[in-house]
Coordinates of C-alpha atoms in Angstrom, one line a residue:
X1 CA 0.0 0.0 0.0
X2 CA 2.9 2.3 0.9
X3 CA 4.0 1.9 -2.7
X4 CA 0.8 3.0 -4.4
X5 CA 0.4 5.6 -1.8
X6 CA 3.4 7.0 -3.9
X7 CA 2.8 7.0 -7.1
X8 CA -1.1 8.4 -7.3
X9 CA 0.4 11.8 -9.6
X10 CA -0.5 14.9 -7.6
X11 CA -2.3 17.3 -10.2
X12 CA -0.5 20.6 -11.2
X13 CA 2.3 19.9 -9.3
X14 CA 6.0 20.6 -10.1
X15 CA 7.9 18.3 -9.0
X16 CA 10.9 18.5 -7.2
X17 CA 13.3 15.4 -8.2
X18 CA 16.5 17.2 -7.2
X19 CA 15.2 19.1 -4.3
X20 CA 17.1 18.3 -0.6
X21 CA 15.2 19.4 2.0
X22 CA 18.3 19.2 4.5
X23 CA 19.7 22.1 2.0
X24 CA 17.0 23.9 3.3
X25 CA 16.4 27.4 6.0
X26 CA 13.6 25.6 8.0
X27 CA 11.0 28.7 8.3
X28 CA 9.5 30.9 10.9
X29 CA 6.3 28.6 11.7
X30 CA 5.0 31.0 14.1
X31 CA 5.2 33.9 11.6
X32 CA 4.3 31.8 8.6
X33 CA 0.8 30.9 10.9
X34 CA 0.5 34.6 11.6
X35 CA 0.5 35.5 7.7
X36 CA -1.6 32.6 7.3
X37 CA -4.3 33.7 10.0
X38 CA -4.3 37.2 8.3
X39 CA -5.1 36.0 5.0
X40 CA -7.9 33.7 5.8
X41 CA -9.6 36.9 7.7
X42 CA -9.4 39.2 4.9
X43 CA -11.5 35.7 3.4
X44 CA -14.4 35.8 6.3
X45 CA -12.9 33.6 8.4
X46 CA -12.6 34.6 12.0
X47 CA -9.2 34.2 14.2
X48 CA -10.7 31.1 16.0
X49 CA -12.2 29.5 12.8
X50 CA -8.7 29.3 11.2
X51 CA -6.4 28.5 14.3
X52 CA -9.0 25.6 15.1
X53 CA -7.8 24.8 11.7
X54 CA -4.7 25.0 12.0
X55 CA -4.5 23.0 15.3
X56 CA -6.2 20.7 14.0
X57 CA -3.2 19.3 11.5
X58 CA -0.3 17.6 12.6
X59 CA 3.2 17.7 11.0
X60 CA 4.2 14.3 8.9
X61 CA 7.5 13.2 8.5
X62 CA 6.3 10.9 5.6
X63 CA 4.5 13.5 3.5
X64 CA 8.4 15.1 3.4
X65 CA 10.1 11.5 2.8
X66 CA 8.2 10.9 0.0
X67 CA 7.6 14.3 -1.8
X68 CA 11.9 14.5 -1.8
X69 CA 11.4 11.0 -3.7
X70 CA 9.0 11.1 -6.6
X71 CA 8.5 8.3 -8.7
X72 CA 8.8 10.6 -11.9
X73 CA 12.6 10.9 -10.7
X74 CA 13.0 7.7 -12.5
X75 CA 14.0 6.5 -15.8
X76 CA 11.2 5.9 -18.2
X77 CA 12.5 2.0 -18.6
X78 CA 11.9 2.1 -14.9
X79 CA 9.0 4.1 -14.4
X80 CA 6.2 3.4 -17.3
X81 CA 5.9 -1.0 -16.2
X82 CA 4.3 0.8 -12.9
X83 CA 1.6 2.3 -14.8
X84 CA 0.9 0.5 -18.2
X85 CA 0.1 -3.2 -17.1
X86 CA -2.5 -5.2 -18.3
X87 CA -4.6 -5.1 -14.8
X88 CA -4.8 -1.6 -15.3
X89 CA -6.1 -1.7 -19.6
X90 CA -8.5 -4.5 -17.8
X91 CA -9.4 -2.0 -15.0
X92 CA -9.6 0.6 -17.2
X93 CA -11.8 -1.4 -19.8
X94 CA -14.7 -2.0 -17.6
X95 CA -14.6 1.1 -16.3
X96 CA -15.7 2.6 -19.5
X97 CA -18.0 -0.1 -20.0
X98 CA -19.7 0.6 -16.8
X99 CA -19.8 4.4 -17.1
X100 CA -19.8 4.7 -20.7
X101 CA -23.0 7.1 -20.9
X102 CA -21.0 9.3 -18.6
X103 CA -17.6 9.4 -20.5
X104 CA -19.8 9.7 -23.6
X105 CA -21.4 12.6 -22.4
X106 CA -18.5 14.3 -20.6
X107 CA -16.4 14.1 -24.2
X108 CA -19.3 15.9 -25.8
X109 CA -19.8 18.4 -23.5
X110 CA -16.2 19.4 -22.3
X111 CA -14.8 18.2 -26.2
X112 CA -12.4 16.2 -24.7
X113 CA -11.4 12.6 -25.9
X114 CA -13.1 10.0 -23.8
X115 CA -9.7 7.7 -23.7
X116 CA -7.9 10.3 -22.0
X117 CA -10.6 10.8 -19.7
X118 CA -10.4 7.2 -18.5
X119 CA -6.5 7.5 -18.5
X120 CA -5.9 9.6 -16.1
X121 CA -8.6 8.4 -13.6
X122 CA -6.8 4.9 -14.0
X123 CA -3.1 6.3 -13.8
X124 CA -3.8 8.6 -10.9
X125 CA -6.2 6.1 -8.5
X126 CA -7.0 2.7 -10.3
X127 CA -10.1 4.0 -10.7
X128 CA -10.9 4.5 -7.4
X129 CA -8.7 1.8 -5.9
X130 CA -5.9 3.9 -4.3
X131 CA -7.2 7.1 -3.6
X132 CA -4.1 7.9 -1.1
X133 CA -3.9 7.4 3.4
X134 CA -3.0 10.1 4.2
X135 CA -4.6 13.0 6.0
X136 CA -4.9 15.7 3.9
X137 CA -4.8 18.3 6.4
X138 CA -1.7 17.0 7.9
X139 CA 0.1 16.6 4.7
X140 CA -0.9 20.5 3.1
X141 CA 0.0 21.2 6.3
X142 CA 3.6 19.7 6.7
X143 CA 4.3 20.9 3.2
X144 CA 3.1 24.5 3.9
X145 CA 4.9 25.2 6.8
X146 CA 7.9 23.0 7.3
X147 CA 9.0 22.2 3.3
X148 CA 10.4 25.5 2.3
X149 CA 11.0 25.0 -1.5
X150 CA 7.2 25.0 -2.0
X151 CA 5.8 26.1 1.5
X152 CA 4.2 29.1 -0.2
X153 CA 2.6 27.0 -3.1
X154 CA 1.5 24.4 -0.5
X155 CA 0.1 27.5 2.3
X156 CA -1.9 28.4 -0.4
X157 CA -3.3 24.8 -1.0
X158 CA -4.0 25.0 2.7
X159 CA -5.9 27.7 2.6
X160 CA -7.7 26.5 -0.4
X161 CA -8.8 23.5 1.9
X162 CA -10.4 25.5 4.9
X163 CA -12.3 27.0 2.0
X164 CA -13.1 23.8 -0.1
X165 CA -14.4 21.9 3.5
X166 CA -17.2 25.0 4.0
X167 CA -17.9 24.9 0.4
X168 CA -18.6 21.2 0.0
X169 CA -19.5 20.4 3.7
X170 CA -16.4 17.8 3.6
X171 CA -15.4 16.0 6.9
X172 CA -11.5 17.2 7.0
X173 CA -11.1 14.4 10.2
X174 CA -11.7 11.7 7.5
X175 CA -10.4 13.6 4.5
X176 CA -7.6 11.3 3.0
X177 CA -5.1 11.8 -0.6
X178 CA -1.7 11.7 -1.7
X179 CA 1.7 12.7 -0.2
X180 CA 0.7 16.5 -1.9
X181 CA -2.9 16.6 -0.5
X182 CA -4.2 15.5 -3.9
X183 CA -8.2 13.8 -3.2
X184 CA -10.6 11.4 -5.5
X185 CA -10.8 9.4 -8.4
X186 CA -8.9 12.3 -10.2
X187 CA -6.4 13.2 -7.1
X188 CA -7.2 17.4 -7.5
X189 CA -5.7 19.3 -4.9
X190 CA -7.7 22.0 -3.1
X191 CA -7.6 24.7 -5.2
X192 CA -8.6 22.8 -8.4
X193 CA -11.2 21.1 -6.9
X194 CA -12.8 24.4 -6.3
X195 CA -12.1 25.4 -9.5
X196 CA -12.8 22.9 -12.2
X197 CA -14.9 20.1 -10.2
X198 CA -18.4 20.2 -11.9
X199 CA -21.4 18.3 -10.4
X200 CA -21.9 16.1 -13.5
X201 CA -24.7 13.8 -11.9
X202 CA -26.7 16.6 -10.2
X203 CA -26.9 15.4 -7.1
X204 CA -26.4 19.2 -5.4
X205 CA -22.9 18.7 -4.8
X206 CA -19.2 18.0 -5.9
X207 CA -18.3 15.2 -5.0
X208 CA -15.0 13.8 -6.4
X209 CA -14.7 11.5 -3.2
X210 CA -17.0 8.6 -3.6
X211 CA -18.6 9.8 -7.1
X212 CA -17.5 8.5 -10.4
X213 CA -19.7 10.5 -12.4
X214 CA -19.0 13.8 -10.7
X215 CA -14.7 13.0 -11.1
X216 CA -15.4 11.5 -14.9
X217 CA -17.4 15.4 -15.4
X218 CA -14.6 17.5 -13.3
X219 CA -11.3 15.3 -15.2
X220 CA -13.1 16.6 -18.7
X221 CA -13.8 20.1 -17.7
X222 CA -9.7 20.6 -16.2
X223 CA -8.9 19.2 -19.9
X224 CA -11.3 21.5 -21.2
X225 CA -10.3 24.7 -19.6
X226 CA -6.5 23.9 -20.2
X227 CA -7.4 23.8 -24.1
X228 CA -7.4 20.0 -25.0
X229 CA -7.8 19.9 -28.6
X230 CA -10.1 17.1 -29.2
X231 CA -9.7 14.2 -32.4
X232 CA -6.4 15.8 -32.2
X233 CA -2.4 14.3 -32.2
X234 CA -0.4 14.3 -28.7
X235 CA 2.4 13.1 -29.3
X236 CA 4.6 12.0 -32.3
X237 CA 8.1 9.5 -32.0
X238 CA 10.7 11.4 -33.6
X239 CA 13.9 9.9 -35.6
X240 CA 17.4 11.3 -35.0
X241 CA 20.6 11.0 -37.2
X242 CA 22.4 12.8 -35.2
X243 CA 22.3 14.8 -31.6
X244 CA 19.6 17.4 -31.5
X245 CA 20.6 20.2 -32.7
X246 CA 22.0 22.8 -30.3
X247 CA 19.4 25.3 -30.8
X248 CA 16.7 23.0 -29.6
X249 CA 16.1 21.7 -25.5
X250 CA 14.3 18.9 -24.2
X251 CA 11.4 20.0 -22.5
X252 CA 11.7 20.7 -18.9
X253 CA 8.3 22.3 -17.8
X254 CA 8.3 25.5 -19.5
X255 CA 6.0 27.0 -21.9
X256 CA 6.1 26.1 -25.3
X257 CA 8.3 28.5 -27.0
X258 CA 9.4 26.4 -30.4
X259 CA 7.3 25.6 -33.2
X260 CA 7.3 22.5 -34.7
X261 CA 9.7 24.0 -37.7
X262 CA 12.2 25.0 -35.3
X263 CA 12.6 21.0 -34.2
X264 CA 12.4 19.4 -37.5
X265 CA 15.2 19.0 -39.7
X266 CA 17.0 16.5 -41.8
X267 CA 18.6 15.3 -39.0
X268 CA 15.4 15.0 -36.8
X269 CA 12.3 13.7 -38.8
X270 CA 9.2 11.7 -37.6
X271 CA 9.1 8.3 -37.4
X272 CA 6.5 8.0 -39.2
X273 CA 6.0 10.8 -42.6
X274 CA 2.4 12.6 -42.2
X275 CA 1.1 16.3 -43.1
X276 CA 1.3 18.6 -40.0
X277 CA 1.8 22.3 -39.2
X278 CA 5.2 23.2 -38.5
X279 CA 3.8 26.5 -37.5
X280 CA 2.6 25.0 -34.5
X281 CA 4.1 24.6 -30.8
X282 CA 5.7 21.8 -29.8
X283 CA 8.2 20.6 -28.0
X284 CA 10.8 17.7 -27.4
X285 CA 10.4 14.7 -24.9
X286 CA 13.4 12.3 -24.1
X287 CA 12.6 9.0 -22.8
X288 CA 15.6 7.3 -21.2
X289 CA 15.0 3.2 -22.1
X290 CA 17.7 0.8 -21.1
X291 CA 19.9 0.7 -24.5
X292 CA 19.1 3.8 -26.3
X293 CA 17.2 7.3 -25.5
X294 CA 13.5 7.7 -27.4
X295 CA 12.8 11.5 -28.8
X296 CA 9.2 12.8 -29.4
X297 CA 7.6 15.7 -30.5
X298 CA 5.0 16.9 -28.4
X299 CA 1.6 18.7 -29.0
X300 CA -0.2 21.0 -27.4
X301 CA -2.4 18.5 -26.5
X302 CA 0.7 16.7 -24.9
X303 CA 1.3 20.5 -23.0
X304 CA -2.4 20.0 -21.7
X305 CA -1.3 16.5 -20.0
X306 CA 1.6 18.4 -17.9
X307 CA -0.9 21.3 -16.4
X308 CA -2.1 18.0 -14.5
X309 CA 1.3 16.8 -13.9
X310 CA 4.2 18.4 -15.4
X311 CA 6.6 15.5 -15.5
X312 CA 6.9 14.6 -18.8
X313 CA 7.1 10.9 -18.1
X314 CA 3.7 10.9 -16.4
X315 CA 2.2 12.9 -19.4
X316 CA 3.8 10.6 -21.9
X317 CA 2.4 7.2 -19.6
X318 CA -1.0 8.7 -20.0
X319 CA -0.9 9.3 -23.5
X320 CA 0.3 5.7 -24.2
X321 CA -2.3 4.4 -21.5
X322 CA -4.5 6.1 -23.5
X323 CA -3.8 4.6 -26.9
X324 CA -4.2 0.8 -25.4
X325 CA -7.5 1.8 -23.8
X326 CA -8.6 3.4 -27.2
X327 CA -7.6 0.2 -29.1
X328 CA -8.9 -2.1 -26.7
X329 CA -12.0 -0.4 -26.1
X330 CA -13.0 -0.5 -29.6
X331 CA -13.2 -4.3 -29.7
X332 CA -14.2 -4.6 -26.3

């Protein structure tokens, strides 16, 4: 269980592979809670509301542990067996078939493929399976105010919770996620569970916890509102005669800059010749296999992947998850 509590893919988050928290100026706690208590007042909550909820979270050792550790620190030989097995395509499979009027309806609405719906609820929680044990108080908590290369990031997530529990009348005593304080079928962290959850089965509520329907309607709509392109190409492998050129960078998290002209050359053509438009973005994704390195172009659509994780090995395992499921599906 400890291993699976691992790897469910906190959404949005940058992670922090070469991070050392022993590196680290632990913070003023006592001034960080002060700040903290000031900004949730200028929200409507009072002094007592907010120190209650503060009190309320313990520090974890664990939630440090293992954010200093991601999986995605891996090499891609290493890391994609974890995530593209065949329990998973036959977890994913029914699934599909069981909510199929949902995913259906979701891709129409939001205009977002249906297989990469079903992807990402399968990579992040096994649909359901491994939705993460620990506290999520505790852990936005411990990152906030004791992990100072993203305490501000996390502080914020923090407060996004106190806000999220009014909102959505959860029970924070029995509130559990990942390592990052990610929740659900789709692990969303607080702030984009306020923000892009949807109540897809009408029920009055959001409820990404124990429904399906509502995390299947709230996975489309953070696709949607990150600009999924839909019936369109993610990713493409890419063929290299030689090195890449100097003037081109693997991708490491930042905005797309080059066009697809500015990667292409005689020296670096796809693997396989179509029509595209090299006036587009894209960018380049090296995947480290035992023998040899893999390059690929990536899509904007492959862009939209990483604003739910930005690793590029996580976006790249649910793209390829997504292919089997597609292909499977269709004979299913």
């Amino acid at each position: 269980m400890k291993l699976l509590n691992r790897i469910l893919a906190p959404i949005a988050l940058t992670l922090l592979s070469g991070s050392v928290f022993a590196d680290q100026v632990e913070p003023n706690v006592t001034e960080l809670k002060a700040e903290f208590l000031q900004t949730q007042n200028a929200k409507g909550f009072s002094a007592e509301e907010t120190q209650a909820f503060i009190d309320n979270a313990e520090f974890n050792q664990a939630v440090i542990d293992a954010m200093t550790k991601p999986w995605e620190a891996k090499p891609w030989h290493q890391y994609y067996p974890i995530f593209l097995t065949e329990k998973r395509l036959d977890a994913g499979l029914k699934f599909w078939k069981e909510h199929a009027d949902t995913i259906k309806r979701a891709s129409k609405q939001f205009n977002v493929d249906p297989q990469i719906i079903v992807a990402i609820i399968g990579i992040e929680t096994f649909y359901g399976g491994y939705m993460g044990n620990y506290p999520v108080k505790d852990a936005l908590y411990t990152l906030g105010f004791h992990y100072p290369p993203r305490a501000t990031f996390f502080r914020k997530e923090f407060a996004n919770l106190q806000e999220l529990v009014k909102e959505e009348n959860l029970d924070i005593n029995n509130l559990k996620g990942s390592y990052a304080g990610a929740m659900g079928f789709g692990q969303f962290i607080p702030s984009s569970y306020r923000h892009y959850s949807v109540d897809f089965d009408k029920d009055g509520s959001r409820d990404l916890l124990n429904s399906p329907v509502d995390a299947i309607g709230s996975v489309a709509n953070y696709f949607h509102q990150h600009g999924w392109q839909k019936n369109q190409p993610v990713a493409l492998e890419l063929t290299l005669n030689k090195a890449l050129p100097a003037t081109v960078k693997t991708w490491a998290g930042e905005k797309m800059h080059y066009k697809i002209a500015d990667i292409l050359s005689p020296n670096v053509a796809l693997a396989k010749s179509m029509d595209i438009d090299i006036s587009q973005p894209g960018l380049v994704i090296k995947l480290e296999q035992q023998e040899h390195d893999e390059y690929w172009l990536g899509l904007k659509n492959f862009y939209v992947i990483t604003r739910y994780n930005r690793s590029p090995l996580y976006a790249m395992a649910v793209y390829q998850f997504s292919q089997e499921l597609k292909q499977a599906y269709a004979t299913y």
